[in-house]
PDB file of C-alpha atoms in Angstrom:
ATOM      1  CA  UNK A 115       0.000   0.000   0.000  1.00 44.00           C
ATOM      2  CA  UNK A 116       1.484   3.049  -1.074  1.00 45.00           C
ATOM      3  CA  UNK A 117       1.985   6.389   1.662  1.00 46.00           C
ATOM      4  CA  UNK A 118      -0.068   9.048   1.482  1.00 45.00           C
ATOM      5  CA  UNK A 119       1.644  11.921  -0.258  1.00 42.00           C
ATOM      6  CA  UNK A 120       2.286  15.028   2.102  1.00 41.00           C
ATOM      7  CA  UNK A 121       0.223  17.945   2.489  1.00 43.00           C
ATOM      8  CA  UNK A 122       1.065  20.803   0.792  1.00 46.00           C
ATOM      9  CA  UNK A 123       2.742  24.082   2.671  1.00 49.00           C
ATOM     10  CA  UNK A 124       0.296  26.501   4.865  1.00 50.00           C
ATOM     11  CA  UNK A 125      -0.081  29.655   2.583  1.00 51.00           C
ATOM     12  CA  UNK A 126      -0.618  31.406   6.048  1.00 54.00           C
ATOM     13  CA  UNK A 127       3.185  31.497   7.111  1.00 61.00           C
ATOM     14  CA  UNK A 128       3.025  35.022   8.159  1.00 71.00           C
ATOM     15  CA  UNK A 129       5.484  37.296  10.298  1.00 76.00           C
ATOM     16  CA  UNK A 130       4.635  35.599  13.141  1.00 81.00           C
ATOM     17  CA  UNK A 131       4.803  32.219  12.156  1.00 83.00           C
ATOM     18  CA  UNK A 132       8.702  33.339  10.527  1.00 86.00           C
ATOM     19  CA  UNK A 133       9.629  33.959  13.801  1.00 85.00           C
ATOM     20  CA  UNK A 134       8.651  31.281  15.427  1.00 86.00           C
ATOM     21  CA  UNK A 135      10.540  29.251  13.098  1.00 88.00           C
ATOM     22  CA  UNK A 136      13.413  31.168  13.405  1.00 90.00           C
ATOM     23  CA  UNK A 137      13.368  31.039  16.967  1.00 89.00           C
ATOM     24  CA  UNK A 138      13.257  26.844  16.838  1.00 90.00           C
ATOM     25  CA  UNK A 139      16.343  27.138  14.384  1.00 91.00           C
ATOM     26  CA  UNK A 140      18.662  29.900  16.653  1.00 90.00           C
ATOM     27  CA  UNK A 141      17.814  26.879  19.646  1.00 89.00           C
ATOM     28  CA  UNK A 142      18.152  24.322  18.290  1.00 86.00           C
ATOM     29  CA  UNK A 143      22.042  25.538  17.140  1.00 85.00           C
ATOM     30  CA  UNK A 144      22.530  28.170  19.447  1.00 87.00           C
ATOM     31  CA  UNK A 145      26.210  27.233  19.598  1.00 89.00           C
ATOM     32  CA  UNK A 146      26.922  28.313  16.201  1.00 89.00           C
ATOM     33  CA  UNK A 147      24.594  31.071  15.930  1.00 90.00           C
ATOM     34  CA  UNK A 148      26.542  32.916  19.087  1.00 90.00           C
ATOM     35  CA  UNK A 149      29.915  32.328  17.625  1.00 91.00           C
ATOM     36  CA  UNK A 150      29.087  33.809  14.263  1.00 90.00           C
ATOM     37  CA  UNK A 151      27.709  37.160  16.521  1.00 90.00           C
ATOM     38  CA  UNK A 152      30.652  37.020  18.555  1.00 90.00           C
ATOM     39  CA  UNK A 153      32.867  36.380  15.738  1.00 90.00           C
ATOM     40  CA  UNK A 154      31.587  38.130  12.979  1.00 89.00           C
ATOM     41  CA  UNK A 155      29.053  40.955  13.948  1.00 87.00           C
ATOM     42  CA  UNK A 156      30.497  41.782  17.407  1.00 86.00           C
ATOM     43  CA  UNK A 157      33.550  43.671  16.023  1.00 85.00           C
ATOM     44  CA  UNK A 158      31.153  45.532  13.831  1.00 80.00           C
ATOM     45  CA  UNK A 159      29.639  47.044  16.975  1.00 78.00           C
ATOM     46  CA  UNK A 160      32.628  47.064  19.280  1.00 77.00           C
ATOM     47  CA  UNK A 161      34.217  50.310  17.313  1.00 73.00           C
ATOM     48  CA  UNK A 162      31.056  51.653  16.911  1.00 69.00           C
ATOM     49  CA  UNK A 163      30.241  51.964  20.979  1.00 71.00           C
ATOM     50  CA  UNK A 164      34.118  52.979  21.619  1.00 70.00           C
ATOM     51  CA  UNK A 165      33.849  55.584  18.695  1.00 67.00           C
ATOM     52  CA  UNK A 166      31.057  57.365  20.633  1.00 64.00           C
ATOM     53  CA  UNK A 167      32.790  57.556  23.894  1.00 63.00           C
ATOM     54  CA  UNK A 168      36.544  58.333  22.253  1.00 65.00           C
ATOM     55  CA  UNK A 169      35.514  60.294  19.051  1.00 62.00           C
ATOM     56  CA  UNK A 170      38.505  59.779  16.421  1.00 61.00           C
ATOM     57  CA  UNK A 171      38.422  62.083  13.757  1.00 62.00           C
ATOM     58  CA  UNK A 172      41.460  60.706  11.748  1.00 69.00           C
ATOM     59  CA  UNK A 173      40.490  59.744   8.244  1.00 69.00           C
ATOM     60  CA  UNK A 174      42.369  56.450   8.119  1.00 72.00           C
ATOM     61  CA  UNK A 175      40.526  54.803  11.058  1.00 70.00           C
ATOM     62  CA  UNK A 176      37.364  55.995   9.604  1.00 69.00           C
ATOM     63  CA  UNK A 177      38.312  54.497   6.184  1.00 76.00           C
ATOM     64  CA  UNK A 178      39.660  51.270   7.926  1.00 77.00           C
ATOM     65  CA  UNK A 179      36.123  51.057  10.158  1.00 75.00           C
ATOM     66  CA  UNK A 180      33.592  51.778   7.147  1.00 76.00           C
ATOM     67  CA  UNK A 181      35.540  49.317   4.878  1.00 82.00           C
ATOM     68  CA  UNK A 182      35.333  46.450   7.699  1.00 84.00           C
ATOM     69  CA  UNK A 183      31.185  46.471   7.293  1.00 83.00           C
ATOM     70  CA  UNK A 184      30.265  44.950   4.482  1.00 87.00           C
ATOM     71  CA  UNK A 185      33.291  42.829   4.634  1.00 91.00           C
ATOM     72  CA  UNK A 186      32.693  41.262   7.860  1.00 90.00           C
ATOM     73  CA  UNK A 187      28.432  41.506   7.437  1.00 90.00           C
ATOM     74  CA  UNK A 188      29.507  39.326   3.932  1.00 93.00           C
ATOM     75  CA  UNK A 189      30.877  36.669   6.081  1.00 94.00           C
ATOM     76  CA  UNK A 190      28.248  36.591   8.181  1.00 93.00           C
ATOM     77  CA  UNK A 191      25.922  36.518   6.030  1.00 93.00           C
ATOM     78  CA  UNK A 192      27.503  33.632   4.187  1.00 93.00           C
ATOM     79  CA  UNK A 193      27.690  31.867   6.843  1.00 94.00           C
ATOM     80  CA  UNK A 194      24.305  32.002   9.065  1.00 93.00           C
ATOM     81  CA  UNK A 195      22.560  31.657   6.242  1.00 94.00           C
ATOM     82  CA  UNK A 196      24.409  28.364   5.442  1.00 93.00           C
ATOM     83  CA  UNK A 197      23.404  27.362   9.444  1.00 92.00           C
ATOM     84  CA  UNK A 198      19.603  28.017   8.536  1.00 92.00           C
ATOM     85  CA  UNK A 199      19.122  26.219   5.440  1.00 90.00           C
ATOM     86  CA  UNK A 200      20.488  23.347   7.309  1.00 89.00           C
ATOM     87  CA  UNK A 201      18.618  23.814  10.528  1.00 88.00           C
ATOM     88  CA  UNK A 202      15.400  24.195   8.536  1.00 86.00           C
ATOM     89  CA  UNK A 203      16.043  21.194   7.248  1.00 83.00           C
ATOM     90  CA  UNK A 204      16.526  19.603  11.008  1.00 83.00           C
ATOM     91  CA  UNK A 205      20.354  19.154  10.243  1.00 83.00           C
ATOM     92  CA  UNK A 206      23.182  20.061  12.451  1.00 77.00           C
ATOM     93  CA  UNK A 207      25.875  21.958  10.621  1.00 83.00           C
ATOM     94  CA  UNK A 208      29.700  22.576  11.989  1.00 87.00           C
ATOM     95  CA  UNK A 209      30.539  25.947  12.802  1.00 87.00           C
ATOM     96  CA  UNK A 210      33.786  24.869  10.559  1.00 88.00           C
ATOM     97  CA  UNK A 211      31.419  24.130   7.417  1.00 89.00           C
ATOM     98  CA  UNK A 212      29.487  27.206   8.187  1.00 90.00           C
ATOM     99  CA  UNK A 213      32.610  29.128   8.416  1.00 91.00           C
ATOM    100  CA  UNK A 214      34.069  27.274   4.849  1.00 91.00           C
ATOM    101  CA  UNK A 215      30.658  28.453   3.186  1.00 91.00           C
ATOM    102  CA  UNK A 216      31.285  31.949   4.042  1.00 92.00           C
ATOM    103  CA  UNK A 217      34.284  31.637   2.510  1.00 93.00           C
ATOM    104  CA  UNK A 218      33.035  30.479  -0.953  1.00 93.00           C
ATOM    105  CA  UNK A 219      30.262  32.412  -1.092  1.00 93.00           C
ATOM    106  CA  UNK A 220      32.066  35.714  -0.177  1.00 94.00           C
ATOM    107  CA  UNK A 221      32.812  36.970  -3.560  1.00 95.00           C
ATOM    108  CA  UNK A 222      29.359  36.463  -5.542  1.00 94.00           C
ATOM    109  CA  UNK A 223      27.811  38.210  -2.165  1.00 95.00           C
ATOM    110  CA  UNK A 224      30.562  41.197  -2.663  1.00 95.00           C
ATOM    111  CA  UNK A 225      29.484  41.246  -6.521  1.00 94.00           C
ATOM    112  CA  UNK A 226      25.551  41.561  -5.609  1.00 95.00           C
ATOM    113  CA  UNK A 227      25.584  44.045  -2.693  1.00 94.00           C
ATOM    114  CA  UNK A 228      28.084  46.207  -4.864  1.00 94.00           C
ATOM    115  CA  UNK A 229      25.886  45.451  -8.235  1.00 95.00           C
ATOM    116  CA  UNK A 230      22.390  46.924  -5.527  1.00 94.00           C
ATOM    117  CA  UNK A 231      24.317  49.854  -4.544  1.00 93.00           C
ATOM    118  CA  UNK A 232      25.370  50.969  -7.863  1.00 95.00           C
ATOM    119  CA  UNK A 233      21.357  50.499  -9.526  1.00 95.00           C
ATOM    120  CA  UNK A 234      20.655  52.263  -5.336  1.00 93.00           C
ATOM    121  CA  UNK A 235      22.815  54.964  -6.570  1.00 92.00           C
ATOM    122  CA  UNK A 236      21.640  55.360  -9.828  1.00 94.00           C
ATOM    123  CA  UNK A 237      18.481  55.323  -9.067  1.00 93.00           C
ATOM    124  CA  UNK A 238      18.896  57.888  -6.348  1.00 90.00           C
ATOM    125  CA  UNK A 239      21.183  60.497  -8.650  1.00 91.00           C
ATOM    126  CA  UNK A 240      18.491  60.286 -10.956  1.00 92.00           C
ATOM    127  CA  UNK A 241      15.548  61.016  -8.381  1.00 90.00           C
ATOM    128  CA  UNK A 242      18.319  64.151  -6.963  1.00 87.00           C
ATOM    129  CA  UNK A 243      18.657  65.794 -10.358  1.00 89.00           C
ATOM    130  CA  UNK A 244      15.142  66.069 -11.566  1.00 87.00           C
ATOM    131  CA  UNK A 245      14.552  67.258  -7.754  1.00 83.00           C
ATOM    132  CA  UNK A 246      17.857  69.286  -8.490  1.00 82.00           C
ATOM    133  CA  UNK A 247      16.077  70.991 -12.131  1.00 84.00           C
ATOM    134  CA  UNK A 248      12.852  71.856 -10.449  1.00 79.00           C
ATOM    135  CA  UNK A 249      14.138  73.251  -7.738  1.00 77.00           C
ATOM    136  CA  UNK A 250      16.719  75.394 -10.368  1.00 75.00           C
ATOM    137  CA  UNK A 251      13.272  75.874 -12.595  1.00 77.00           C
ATOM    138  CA  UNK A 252      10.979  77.198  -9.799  1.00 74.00           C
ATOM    139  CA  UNK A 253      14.449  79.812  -8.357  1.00 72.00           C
ATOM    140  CA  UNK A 254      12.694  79.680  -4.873  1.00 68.00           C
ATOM    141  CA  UNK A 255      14.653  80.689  -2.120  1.00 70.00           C
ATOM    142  CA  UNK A 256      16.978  78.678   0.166  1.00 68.00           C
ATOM    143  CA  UNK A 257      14.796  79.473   3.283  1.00 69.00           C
ATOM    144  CA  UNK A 258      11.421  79.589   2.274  1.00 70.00           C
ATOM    145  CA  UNK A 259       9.013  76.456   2.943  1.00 73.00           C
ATOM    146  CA  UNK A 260       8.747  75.709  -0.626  1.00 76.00           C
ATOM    147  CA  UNK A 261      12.297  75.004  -0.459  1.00 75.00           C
ATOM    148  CA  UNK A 262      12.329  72.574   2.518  1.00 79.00           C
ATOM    149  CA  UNK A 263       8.827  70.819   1.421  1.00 83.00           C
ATOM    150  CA  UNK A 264      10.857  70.208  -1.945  1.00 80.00           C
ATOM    151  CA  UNK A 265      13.578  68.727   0.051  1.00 81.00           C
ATOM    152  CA  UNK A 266      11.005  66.657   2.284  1.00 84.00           C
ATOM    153  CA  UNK A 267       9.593  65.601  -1.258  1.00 86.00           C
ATOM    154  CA  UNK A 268      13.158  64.425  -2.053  1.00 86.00           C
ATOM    155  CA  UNK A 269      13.754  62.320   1.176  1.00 84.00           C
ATOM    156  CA  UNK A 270      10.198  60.515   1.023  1.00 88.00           C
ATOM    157  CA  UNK A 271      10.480  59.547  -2.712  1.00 90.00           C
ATOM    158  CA  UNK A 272      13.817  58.418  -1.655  1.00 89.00           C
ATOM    159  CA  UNK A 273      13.006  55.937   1.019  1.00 87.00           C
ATOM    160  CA  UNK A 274      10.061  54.812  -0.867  1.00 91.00           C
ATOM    161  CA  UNK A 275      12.525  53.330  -3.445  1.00 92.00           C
ATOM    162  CA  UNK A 276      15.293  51.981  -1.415  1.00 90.00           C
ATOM    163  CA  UNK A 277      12.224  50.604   0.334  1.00 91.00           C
ATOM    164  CA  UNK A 278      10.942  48.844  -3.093  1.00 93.00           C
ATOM    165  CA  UNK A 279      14.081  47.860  -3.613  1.00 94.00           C
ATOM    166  CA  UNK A 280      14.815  46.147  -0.319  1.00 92.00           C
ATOM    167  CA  UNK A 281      11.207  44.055  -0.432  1.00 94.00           C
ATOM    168  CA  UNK A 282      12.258  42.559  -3.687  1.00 94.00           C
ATOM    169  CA  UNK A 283      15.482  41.562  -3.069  1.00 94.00           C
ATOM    170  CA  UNK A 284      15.051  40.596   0.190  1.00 94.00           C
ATOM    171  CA  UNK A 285      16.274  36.782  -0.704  1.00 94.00           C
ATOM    172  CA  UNK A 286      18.933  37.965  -3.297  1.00 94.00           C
ATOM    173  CA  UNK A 287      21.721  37.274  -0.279  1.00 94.00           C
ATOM    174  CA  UNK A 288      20.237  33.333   0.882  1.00 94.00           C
ATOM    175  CA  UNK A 289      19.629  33.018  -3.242  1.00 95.00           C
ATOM    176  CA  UNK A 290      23.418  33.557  -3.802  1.00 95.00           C
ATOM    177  CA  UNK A 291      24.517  31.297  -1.104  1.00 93.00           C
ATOM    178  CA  UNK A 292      22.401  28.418  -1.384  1.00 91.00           C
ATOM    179  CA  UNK A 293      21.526  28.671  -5.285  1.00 90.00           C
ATOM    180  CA  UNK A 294      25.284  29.341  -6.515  1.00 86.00           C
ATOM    181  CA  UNK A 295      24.085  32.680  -8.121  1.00 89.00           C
ATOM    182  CA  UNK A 296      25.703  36.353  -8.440  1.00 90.00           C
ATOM    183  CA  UNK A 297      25.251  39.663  -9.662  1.00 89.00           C
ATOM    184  CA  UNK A 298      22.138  40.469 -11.244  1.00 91.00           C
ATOM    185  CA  UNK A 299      20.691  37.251 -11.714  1.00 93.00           C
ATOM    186  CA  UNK A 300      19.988  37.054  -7.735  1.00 94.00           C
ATOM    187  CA  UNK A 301      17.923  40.168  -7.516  1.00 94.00           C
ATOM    188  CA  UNK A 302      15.598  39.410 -10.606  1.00 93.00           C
ATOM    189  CA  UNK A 303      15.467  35.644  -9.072  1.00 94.00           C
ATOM    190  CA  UNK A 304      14.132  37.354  -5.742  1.00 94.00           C
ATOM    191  CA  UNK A 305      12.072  39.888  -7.227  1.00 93.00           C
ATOM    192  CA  UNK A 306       9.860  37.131  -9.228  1.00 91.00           C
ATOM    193  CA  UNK A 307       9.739  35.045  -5.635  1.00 92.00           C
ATOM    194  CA  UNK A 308       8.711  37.667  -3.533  1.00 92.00           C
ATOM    195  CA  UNK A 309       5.466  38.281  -5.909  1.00 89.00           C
ATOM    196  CA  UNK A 310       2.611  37.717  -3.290  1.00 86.00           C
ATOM    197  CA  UNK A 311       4.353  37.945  -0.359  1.00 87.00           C
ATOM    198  CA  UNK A 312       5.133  42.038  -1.046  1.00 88.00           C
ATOM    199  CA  UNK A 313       3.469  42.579   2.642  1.00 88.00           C
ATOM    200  CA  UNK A 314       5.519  39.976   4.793  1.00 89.00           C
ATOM    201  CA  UNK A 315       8.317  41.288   2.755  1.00 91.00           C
ATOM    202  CA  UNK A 316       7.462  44.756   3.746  1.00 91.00           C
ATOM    203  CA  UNK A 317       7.137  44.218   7.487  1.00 89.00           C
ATOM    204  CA  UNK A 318      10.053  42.231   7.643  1.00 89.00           C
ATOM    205  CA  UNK A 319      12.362  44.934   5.636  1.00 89.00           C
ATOM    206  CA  UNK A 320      10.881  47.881   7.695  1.00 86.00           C
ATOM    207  CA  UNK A 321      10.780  46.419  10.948  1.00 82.00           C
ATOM    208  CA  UNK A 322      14.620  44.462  11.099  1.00 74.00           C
ATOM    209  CA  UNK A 323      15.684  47.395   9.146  1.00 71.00           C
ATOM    210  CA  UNK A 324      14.845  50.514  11.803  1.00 72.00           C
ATOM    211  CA  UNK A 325      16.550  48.092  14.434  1.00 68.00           C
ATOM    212  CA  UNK A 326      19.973  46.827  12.445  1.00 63.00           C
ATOM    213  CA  UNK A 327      20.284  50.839  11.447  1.00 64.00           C
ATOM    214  CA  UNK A 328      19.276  52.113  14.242  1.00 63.00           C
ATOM    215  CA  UNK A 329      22.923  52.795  15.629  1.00 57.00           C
ATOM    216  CA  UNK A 330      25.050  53.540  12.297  1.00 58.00           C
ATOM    217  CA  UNK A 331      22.263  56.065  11.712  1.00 58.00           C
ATOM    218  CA  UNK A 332      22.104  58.138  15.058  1.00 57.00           C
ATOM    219  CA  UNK A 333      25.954  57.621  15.162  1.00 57.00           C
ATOM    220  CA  UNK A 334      26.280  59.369  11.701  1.00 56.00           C
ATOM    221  CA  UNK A 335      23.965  62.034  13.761  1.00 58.00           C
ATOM    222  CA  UNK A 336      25.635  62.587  16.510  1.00 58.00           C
ATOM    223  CA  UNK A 337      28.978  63.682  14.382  1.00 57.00           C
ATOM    224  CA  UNK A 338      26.768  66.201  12.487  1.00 54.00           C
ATOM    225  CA  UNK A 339      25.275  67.475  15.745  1.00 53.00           C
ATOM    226  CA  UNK A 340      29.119  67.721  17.250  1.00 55.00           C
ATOM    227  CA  UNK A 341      29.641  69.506  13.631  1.00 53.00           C
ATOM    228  CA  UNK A 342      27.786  72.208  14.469  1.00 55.00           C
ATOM    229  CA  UNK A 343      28.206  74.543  17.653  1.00 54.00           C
ATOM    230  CA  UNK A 344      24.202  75.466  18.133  1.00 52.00           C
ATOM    231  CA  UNK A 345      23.222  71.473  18.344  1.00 53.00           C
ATOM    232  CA  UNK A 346      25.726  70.329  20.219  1.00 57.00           C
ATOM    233  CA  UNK A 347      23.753  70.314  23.240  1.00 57.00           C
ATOM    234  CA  UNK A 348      21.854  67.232  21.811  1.00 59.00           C
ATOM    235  CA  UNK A 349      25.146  65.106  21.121  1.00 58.00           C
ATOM    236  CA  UNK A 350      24.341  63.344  24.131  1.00 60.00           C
ATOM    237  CA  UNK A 351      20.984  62.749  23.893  1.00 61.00           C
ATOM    238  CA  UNK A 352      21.948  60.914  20.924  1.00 61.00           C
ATOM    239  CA  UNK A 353      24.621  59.400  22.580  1.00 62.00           C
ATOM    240  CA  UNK A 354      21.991  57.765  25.028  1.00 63.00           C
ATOM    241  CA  UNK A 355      20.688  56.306  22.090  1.00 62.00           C
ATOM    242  CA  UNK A 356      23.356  55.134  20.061  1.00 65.00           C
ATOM    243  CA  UNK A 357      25.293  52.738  22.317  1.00 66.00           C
ATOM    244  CA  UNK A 358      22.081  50.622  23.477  1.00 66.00           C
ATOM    245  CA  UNK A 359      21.774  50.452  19.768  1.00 65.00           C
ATOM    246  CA  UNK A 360      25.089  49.843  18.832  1.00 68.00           C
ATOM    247  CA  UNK A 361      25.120  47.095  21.796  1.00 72.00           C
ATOM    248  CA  UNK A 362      22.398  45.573  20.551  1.00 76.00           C
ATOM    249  CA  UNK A 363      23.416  45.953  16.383  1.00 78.00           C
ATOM    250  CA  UNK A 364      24.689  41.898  16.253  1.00 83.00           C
ATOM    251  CA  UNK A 365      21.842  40.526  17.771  1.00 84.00           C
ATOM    252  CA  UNK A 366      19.767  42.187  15.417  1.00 84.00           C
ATOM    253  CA  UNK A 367      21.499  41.835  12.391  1.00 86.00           C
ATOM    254  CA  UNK A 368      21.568  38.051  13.105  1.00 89.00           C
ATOM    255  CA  UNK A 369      18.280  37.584  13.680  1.00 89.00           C
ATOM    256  CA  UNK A 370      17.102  39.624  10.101  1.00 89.00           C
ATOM    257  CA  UNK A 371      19.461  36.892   8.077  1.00 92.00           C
ATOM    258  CA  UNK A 372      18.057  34.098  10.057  1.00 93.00           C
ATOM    259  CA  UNK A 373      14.372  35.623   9.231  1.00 92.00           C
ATOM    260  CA  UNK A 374      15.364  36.366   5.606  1.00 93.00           C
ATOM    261  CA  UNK A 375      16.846  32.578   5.064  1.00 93.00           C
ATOM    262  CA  UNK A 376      13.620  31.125   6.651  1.00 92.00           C
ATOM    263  CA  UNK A 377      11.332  33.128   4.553  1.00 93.00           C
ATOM    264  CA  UNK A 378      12.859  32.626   1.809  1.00 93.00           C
ATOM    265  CA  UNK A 379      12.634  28.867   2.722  1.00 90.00           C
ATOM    266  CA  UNK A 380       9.159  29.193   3.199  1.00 87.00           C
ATOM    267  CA  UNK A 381       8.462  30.915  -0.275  1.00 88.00           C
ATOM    268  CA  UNK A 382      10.270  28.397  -2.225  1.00 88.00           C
ATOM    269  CA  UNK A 383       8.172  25.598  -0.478  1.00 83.00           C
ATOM    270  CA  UNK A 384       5.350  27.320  -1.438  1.00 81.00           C
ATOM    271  CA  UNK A 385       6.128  27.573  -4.828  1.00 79.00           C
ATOM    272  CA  UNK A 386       6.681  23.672  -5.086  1.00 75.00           C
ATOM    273  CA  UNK A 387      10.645  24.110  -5.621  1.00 72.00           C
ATOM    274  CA  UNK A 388      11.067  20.811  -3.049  1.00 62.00           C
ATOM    275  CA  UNK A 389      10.098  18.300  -4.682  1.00 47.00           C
ATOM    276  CA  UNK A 390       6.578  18.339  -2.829  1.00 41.00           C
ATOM    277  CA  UNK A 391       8.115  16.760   0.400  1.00 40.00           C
ATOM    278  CA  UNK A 392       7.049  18.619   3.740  1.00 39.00           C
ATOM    279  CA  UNK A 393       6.697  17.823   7.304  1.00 37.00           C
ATOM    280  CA  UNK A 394       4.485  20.020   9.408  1.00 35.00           C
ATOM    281  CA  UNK A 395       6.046  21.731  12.547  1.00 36.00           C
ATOM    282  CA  UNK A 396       3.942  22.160  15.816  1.00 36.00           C
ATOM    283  CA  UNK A 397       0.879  23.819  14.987  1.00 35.00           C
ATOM    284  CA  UNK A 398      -1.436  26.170  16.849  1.00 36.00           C
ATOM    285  CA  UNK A 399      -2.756  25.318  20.154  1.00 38.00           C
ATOM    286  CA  UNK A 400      -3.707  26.714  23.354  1.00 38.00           C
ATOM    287  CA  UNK A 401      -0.351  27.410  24.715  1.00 41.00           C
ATOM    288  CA  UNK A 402      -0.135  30.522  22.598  1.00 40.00           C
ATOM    289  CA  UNK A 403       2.043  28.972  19.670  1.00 43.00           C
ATOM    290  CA  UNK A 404       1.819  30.299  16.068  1.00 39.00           C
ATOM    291  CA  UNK A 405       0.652  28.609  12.919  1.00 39.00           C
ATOM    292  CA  UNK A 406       2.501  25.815  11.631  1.00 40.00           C
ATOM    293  CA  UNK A 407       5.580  26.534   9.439  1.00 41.00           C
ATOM    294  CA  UNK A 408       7.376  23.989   6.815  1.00 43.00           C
ATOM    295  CA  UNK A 409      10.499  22.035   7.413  1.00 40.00           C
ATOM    296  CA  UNK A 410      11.345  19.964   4.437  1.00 40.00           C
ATOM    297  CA  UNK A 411      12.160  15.723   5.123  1.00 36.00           C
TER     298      UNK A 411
END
């Protein structure tokens, strides 16, 4: 007698139900997980909380600091999202293998994060010059409203697209490591399996996002408030802010690839690209737990 063939994936898997899974993946590996934050994203923050007690203004430690990011985010990257694929799957992975993956899958992630910030850029320069020509068409003074509402016009429209842009390549990093891809080939491959999940993709993007940014960006803030002699007096307001933040940066940043890898998981199950073999997680029940998500057999 042959087995019944499996049930198909819950279209349901919403933000909640991500998280959940994520959560079962971070403990059941939490070994790993911590080394790659201690390892990987922990020096990202370290400088950041030391810069804002000991300001250093020379140019070559700034350099040295901004060029370490992406590097060591790469790596990380790489390398938890190796650890999910193989915890969703209910397989233990050695931190050594996670590590090697990293490794292999540095370059094509360099070549795709450099490949979004150039179209980022692009996209941007064009949005600043035809703000740039109105602004020169319309001759309205530096200080009237018109002026600022033109520059608040500017920063929205901005956002909006880096936004856009961030929903539909929000699996171009897990499609690179897992699906041996690079360049420009992982953000159209995201951008056509994100279609119908726009709204997770959303809440995911904005919410992970204010939270991972949360300290480069008030840090940035805090330099231009210490710029300038009639805001200084808010330097350490900031200040208050930053260093939680900054504290708190590899957590965070951890946690979005692990929720990025799972979803993306999730939305290739959905679309049938495993072979149609599933096995149902715990499902909702009165202790509060979330809808079932997908692990694959």
């Amino acid at each position: 007698m042959s087995n019944p063939s499996p049930p198909p994936p819950p279209s349901n898997f919403d933000f909640l139900a991500i998280r959940s899974e994520c959560n079962r993946i971070i403990k059941a590996d939490s070994r790993n997980f911590h080394a790659i934050i201690f390892l990987l994203l922990f020096p990202i923050s370290l400088p950041l909380i030391f810069y804002q007690v000991f300001p250093i203004k020379t140019l070559g430690f700034n350099l040295l600091y901004t060029l370490t990011i992406p590097i060591l985010s790469l790596f990380a990257t790489g390398s938890t999202t190796y650890s999910v694929s193989h915890g969703f799957h209910d397989r233990p992975v050695k931190l050594s293998s996670a590590f090697k993956a990293a490794l292999t899958s540095f370059f094509p992630l360099l070549s795709t994060w450099l490949l979004a910030q150039l179209i980022t850029a692009v996209l941007g320069s064009i949005l600043g010059l035809a703000f740039f020509s109105l602004f020169k068409a319309t001759q309205v003074d530096y200080s009237s409203a018109y002026f600022l509402l033109l520059c608040l016009a500017y920063v929205t429209s901005l956002a909006f697209i880096v936004v856009y842009l961030q929903v539909n390549w929000i699996f171009a990093y897990p499609i690179v490591v897992l699906e041996s891809s690079w360049g420009l080939e992982p953000l159209k491959r995201s951008q056509a399996l994100v279609k119908g999940r726009e709204g997770v993709a959303s809440r995911i993007v904005l919410f992970w996002g204010f939270f991972c940014w949360l300290g480069t960006w008030s840090s940035m803030l805090r330099l231009a408030v210490s710029a300038c002699d009639e805001l200084k007096i808010w330097a350490s307001f900031i200040q208050i802010i930053t260093i939680p933040a900054a504290s708190y940066y590899p957590l965070f940043m951890c946690y979005n690839l692990v929720v990025n890898t799972v979803f993306y998981m999730n939305s290739k199950a959905l679309r049938g690209e495993f072979a149609g073999e599933y096995a149902s997680l715990p499902s909702d029940d009165d202790d509060g737990k979330v809808s079932p998500a997908v692990s694959i057999v």
